[in-house]
XYZ file of N, CA and C in Angstrom:
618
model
N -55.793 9.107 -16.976
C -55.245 9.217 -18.323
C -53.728 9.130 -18.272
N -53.201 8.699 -19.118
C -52.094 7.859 -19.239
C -51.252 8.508 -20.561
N -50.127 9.222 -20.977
C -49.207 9.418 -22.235
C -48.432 8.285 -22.398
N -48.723 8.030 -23.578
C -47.937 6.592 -23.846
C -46.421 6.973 -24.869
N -45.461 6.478 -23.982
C -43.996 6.787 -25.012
C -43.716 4.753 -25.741
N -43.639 5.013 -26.826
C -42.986 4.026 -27.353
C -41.041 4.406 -27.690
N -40.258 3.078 -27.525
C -38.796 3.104 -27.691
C -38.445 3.453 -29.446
N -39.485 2.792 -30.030
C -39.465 2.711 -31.518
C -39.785 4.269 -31.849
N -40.501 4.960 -31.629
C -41.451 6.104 -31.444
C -40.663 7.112 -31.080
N -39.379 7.272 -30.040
C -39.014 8.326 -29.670
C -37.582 8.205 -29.859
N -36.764 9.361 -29.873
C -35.495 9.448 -29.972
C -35.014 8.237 -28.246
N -33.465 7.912 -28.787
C -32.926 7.106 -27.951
C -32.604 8.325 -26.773
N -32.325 9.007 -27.410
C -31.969 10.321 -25.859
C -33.232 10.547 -25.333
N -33.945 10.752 -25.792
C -35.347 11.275 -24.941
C -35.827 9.835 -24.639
N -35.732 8.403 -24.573
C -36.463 7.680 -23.990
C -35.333 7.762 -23.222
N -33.951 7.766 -22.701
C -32.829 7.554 -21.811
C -33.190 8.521 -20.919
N -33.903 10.194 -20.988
C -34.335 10.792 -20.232
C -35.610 10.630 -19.698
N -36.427 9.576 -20.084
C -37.387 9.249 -19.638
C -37.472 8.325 -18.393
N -36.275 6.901 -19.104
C -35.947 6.016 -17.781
C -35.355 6.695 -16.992
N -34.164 7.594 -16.620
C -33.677 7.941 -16.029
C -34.955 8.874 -14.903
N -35.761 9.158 -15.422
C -36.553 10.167 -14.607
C -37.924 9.475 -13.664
N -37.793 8.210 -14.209
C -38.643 6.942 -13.223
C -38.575 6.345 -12.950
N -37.019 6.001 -13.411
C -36.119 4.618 -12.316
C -35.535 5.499 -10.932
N -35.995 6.017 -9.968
C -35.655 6.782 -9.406
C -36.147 6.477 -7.906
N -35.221 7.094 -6.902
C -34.063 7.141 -7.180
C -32.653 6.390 -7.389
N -32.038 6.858 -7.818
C -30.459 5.862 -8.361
C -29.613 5.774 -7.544
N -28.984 4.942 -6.543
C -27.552 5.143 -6.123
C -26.264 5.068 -6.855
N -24.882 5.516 -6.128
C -23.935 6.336 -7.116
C -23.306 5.352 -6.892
N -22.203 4.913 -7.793
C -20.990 3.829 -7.950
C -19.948 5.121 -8.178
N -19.500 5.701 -6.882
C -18.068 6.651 -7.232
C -16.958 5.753 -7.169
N -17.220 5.321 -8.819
C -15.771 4.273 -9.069
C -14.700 5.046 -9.457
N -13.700 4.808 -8.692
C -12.094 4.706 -8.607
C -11.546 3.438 -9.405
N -10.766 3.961 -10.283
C -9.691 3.184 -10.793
C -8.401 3.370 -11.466
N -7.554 2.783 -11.502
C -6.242 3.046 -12.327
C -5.547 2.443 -13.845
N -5.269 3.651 -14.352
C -5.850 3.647 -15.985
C -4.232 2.010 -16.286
N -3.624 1.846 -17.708
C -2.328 1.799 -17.357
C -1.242 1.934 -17.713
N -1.634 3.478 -17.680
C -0.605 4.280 -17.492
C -0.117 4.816 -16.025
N -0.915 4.373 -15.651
C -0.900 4.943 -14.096
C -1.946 5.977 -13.384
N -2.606 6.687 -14.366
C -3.486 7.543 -13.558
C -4.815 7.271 -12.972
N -4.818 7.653 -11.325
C -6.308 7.227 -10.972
C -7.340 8.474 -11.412
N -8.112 6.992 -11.796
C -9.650 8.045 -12.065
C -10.454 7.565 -11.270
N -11.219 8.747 -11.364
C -12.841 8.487 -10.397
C -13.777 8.804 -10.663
N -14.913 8.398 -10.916
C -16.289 8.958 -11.555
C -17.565 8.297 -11.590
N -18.300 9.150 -10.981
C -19.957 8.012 -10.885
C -20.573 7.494 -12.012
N -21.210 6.610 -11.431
C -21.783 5.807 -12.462
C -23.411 5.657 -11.674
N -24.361 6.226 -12.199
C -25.800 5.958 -11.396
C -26.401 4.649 -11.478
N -26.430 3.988 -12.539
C -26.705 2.393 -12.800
C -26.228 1.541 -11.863
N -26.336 1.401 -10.476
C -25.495 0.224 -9.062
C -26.417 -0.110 -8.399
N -26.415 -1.249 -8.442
C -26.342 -2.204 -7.226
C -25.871 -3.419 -6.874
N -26.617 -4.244 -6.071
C -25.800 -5.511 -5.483
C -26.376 -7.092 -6.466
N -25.377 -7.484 -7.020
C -25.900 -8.559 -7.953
C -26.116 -10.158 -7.447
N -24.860 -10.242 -5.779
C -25.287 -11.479 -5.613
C -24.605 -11.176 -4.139
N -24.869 -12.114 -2.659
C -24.580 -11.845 -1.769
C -23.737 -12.774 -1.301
N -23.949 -13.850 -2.016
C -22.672 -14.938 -1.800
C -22.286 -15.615 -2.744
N -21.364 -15.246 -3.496
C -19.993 -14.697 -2.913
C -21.118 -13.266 -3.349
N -20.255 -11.876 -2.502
C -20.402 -10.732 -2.677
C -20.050 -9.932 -3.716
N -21.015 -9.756 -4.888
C -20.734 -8.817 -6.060
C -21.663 -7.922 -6.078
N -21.096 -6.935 -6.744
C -21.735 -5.314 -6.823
C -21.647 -5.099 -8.400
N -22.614 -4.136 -9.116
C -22.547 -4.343 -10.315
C -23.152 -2.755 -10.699
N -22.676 -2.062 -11.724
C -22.611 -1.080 -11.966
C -22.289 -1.333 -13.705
N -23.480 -0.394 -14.343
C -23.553 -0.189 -15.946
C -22.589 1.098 -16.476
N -21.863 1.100 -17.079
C -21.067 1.758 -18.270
C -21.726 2.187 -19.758
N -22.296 3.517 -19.462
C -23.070 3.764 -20.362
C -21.868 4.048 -21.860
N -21.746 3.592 -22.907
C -20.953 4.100 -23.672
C -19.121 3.466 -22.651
N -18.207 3.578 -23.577
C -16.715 2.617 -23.214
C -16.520 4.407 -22.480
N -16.051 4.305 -21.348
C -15.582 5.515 -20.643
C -14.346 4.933 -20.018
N -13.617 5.759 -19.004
C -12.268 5.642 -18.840
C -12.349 4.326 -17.566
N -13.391 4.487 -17.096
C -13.725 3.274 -15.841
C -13.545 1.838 -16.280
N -14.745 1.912 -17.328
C -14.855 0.365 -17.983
C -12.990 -0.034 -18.570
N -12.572 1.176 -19.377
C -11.298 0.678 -19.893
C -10.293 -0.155 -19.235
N -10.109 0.975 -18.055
C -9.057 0.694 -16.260
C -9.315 -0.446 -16.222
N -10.909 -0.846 -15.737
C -11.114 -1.893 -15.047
C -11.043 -3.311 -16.102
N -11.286 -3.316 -17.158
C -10.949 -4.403 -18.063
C -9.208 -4.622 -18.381
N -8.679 -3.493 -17.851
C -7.856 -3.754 -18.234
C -6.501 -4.345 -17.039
N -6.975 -4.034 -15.812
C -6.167 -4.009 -14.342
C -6.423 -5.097 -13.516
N -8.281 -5.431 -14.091
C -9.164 -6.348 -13.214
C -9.520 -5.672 -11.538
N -9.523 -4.306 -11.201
C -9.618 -3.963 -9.918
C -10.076 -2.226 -10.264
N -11.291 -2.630 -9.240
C -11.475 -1.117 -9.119
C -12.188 -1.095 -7.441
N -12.714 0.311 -7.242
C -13.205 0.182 -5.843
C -14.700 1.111 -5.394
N -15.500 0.950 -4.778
C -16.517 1.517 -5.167
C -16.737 2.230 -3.937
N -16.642 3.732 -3.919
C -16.900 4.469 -3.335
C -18.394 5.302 -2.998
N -18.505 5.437 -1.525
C -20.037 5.979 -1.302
C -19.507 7.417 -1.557
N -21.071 7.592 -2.243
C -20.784 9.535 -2.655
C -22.160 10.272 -1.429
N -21.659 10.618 -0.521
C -22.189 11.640 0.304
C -22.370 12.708 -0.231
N -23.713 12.842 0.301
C -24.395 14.489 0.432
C -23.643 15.638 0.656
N -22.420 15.602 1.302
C -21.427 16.226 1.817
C -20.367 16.827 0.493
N -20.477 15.682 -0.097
C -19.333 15.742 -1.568
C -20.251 16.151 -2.934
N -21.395 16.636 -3.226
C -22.384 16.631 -4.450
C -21.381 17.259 -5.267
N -20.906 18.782 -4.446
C -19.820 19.265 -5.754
C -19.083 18.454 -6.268
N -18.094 17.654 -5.479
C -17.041 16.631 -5.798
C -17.591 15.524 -6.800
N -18.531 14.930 -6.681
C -19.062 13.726 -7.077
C -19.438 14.323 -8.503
N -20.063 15.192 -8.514
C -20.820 15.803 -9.699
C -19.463 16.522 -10.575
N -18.704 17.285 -9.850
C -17.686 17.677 -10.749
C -16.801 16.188 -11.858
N -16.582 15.039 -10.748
C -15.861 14.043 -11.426
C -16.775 13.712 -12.900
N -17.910 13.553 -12.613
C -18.377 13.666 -14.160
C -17.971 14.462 -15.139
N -17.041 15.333 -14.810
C -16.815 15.874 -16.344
C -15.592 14.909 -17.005
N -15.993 15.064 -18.551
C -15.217 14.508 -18.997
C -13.523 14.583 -19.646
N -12.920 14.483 -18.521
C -11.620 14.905 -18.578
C -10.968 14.231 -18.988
N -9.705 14.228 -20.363
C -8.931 13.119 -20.770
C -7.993 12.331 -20.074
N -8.120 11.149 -20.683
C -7.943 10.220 -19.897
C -5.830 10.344 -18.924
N -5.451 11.421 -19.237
C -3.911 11.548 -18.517
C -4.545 12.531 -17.332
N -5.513 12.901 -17.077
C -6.014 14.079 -15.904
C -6.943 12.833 -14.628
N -6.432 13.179 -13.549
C -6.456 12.234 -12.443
C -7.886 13.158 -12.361
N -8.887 12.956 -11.784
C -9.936 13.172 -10.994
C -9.478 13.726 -9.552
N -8.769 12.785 -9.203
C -8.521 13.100 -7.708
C -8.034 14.219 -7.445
N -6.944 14.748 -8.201
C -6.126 16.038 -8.293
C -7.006 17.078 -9.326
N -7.795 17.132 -9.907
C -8.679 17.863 -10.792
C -9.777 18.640 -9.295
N -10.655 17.067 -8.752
C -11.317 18.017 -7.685
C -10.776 18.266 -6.759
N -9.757 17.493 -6.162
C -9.213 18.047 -4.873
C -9.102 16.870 -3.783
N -9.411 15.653 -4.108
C -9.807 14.718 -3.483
C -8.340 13.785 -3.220
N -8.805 12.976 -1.939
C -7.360 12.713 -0.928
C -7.374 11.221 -1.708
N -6.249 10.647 -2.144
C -6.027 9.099 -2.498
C -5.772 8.353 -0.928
N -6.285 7.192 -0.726
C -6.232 6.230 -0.052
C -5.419 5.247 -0.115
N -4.699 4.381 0.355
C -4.433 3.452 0.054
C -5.321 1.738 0.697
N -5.544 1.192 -0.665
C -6.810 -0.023 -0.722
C -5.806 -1.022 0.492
N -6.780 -2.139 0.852
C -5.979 -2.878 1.389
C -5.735 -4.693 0.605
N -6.476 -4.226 -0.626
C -6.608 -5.861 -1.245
C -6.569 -5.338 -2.693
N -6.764 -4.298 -3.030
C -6.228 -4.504 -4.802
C -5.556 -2.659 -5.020
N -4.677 -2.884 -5.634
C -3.858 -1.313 -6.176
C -4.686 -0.101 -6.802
N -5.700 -0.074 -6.316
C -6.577 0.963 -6.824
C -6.639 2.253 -5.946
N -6.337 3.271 -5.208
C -6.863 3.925 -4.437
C -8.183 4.162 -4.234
N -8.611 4.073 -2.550
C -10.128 4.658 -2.531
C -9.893 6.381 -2.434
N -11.200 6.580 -2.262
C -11.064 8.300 -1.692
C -11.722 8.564 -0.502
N -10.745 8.726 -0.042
C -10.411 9.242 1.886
C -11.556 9.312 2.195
N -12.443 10.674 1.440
C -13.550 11.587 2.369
C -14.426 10.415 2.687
N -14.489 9.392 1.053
C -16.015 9.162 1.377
C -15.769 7.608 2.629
N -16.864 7.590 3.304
C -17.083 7.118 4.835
C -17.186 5.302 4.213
N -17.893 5.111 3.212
C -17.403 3.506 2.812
C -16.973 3.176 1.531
N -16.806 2.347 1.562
C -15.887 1.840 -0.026
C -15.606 0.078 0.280
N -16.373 0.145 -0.922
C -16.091 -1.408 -1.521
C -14.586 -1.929 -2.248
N -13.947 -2.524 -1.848
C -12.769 -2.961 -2.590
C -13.623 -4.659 -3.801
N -13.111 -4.243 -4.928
C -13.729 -4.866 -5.902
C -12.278 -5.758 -6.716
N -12.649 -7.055 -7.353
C -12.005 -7.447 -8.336
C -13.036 -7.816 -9.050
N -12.694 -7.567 -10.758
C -13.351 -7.856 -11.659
C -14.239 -9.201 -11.954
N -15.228 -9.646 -11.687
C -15.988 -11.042 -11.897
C -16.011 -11.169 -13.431
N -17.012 -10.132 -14.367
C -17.272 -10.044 -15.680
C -17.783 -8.872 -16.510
N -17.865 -8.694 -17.630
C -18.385 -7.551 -17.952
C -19.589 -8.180 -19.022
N -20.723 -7.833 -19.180
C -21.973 -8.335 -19.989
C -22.385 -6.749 -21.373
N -21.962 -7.240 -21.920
C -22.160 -6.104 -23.450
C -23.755 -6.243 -23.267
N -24.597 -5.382 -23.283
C -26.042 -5.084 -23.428
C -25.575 -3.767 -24.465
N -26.456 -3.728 -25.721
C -26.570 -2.856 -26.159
C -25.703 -1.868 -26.394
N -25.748 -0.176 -26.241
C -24.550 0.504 -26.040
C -24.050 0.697 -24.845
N -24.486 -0.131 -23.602
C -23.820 -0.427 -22.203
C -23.053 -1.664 -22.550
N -22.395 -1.602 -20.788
C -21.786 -2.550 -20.629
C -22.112 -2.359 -19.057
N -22.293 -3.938 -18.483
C -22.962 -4.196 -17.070
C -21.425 -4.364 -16.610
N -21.094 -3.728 -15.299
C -19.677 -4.632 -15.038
C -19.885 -4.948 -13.351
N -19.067 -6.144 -13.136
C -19.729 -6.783 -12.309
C -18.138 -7.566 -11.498
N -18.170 -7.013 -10.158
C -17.101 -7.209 -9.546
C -17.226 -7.667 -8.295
N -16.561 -8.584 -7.472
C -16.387 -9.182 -6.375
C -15.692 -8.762 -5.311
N -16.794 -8.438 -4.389
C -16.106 -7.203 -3.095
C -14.985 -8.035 -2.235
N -13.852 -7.767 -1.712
C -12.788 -8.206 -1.610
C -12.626 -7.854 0.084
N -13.277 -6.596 -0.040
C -12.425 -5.619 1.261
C -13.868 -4.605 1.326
N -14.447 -4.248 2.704
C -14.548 -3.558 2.653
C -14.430 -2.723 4.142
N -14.804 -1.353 3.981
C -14.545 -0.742 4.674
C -15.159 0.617 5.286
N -15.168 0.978 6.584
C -16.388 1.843 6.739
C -16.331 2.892 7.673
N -16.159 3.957 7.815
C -15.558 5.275 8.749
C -16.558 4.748 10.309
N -15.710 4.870 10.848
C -16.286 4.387 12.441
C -17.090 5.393 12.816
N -17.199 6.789 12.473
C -18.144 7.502 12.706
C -19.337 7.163 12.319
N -19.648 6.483 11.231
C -20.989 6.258 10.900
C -21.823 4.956 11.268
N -20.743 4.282 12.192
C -21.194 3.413 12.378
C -21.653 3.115 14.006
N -23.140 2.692 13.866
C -23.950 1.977 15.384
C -23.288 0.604 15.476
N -22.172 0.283 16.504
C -21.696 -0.835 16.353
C -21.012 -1.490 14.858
N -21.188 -2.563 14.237
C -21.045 -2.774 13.103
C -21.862 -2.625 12.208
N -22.908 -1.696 11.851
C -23.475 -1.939 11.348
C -24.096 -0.054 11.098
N -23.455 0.403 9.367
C -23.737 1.663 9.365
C -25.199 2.576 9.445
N -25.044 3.159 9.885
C -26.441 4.437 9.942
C -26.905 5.179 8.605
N -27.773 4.463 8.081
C -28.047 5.293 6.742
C -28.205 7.057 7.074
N -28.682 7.906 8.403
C -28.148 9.226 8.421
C -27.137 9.413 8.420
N -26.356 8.922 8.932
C -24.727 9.293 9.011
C -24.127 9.030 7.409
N -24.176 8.002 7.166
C -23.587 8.149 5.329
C -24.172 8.817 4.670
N -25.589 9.189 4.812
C -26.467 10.650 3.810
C -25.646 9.847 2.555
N -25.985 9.441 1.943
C -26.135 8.677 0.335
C -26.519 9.704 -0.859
N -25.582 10.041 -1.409
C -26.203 11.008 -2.932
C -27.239 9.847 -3.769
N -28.147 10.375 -4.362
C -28.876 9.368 -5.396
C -29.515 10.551 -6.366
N -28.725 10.236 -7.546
C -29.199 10.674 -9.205
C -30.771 10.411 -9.203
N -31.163 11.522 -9.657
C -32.361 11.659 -9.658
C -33.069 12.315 -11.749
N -33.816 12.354 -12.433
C -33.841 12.823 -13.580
C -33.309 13.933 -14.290
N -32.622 14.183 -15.343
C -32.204 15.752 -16.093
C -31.045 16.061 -15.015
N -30.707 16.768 -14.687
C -29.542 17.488 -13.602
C -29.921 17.114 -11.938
N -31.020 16.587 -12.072
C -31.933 16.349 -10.570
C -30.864 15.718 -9.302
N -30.241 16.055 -8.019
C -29.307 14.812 -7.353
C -30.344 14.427 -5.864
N -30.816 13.644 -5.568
C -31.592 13.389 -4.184
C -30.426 13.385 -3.167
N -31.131 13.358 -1.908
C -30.811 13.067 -0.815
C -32.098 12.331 -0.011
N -31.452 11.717 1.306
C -32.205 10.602 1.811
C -33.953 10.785 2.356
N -34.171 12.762 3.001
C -35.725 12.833 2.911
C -35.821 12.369 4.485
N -37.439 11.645 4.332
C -37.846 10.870 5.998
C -37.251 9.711 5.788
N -36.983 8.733 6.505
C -36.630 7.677 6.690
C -37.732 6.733 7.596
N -38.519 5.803 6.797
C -39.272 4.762 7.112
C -39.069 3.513 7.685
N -39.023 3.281 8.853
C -39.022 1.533 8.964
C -39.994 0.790 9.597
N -39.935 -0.251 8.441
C -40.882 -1.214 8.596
C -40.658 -2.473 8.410
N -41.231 -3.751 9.890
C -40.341 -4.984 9.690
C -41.283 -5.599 8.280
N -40.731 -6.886 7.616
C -41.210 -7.369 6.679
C -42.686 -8.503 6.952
N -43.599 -8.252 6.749
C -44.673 -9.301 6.755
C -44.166 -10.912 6.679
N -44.002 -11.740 7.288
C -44.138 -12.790 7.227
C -45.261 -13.765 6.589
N -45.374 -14.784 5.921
C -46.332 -15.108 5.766
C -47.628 -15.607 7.231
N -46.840 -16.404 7.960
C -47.317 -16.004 9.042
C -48.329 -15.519 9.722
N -48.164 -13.773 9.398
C -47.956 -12.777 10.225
C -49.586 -12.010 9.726
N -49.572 -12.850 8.465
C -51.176 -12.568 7.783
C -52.585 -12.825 8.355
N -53.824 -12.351 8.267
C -54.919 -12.847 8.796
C -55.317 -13.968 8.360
N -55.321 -13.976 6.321
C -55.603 -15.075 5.786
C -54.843 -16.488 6.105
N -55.892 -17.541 5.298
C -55.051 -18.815 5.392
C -54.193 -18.817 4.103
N -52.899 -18.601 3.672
C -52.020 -18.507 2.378
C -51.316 -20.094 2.077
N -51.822 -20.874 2.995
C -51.190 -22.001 2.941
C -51.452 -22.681 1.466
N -51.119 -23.339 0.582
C -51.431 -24.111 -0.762
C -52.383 -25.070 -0.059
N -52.902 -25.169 -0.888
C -54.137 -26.343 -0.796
C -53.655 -27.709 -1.818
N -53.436 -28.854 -0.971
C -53.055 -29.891 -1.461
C -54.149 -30.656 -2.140
């Protein structure tokens, strides 16, 4: 048996707490940017991931015009920071909504970086960070998709097996439903089936 929610049917907040609670789990976009006036902000965004691999863009939704989307439409550069398990207070505190002359960085406590390809600061703690320039922004509804071209990136040598990082070692925050925040759990690997690799014959029949 099955409860059926319709979009038409239910308040827009309670179906937004609905997706949010089965698109799950979410990784964090702890975007950094600089307003221009000068102040850096920083603040997650749970809506991220990777939109294309060549050229390299990363893409992250703007629920409602917040101080991120503004910066970044307005500078063309922001930078996308991993939010560790380590930082939940930090990460979770930057969500509050502080006006737009109050830095994040100096609100939680957090160290500015200096980027090596666009004027944005990253933040120190966290172990990688995407350096981004603006590709486009796509109006959906009361979002906005924004969608930027990784420039630079960069990755704390501690976490890394050779070139190539250790998903234990970065421990990844991921938004989870209502106040819910995950962490990474068991970790599964498994190579991908080939077609191949099958008993059947999958070949098309000419």
């Amino acid at each position: 048996m099955r409860n059926d929610f319709s979009p038409s049917a239910t308040s827009a907040r309670d179906f937004y707490r609905l997706l949010t609670a089965v698109v799950v789990p979410r990784p964090i976009a702890w975007v950094s940017t600089v307003s221009p006036a000068g102040t850096d902000n920083v603040a997650p965004h749970s809506f991220f991931t990777v939109a294309s691999t060549n050229p390299p863009i990363v893409q992250f939704t703007s629920v409602g015009e917040k101080d991120s989307l503004r910066n970044i439409t307005a500078s063309g550069e922001f930078v996308i920071n991993l939010a560790p398990a380590t930082l939940l207070e930090e990460v979770n505190a930057t969500g509050t909504n502080f006006p737009p002359q109050v830095s994040e960085f100096d609100a939680v406590g957090l160290t500015r970086e200096p980027s090596l390809t666009v004027a944005v600061p990253r933040v120190k703690e966290s172990p990688a960070v995407l350096e981004c320039r603006l590709h486009s922004v796509l109006p959906i509804g009361d979002s906005t998709v924004v969608f930027g071209e990784v420039t630079h990136a960069a990755v704390s040598s501690a976490v890394l097996d050779g070139s190539h990082p250790r998903i234990d070692l970065l421990e990844p925050l991921a938004r989870l439903g209502l106040d819910e925040w995950g962490t990474l759990g068991a970790v599964r690997s498994r190579s991908r089936i080939r077609l191949g690799g099958w008993p059947g014959d999958f070949a098309p029949k000419g």
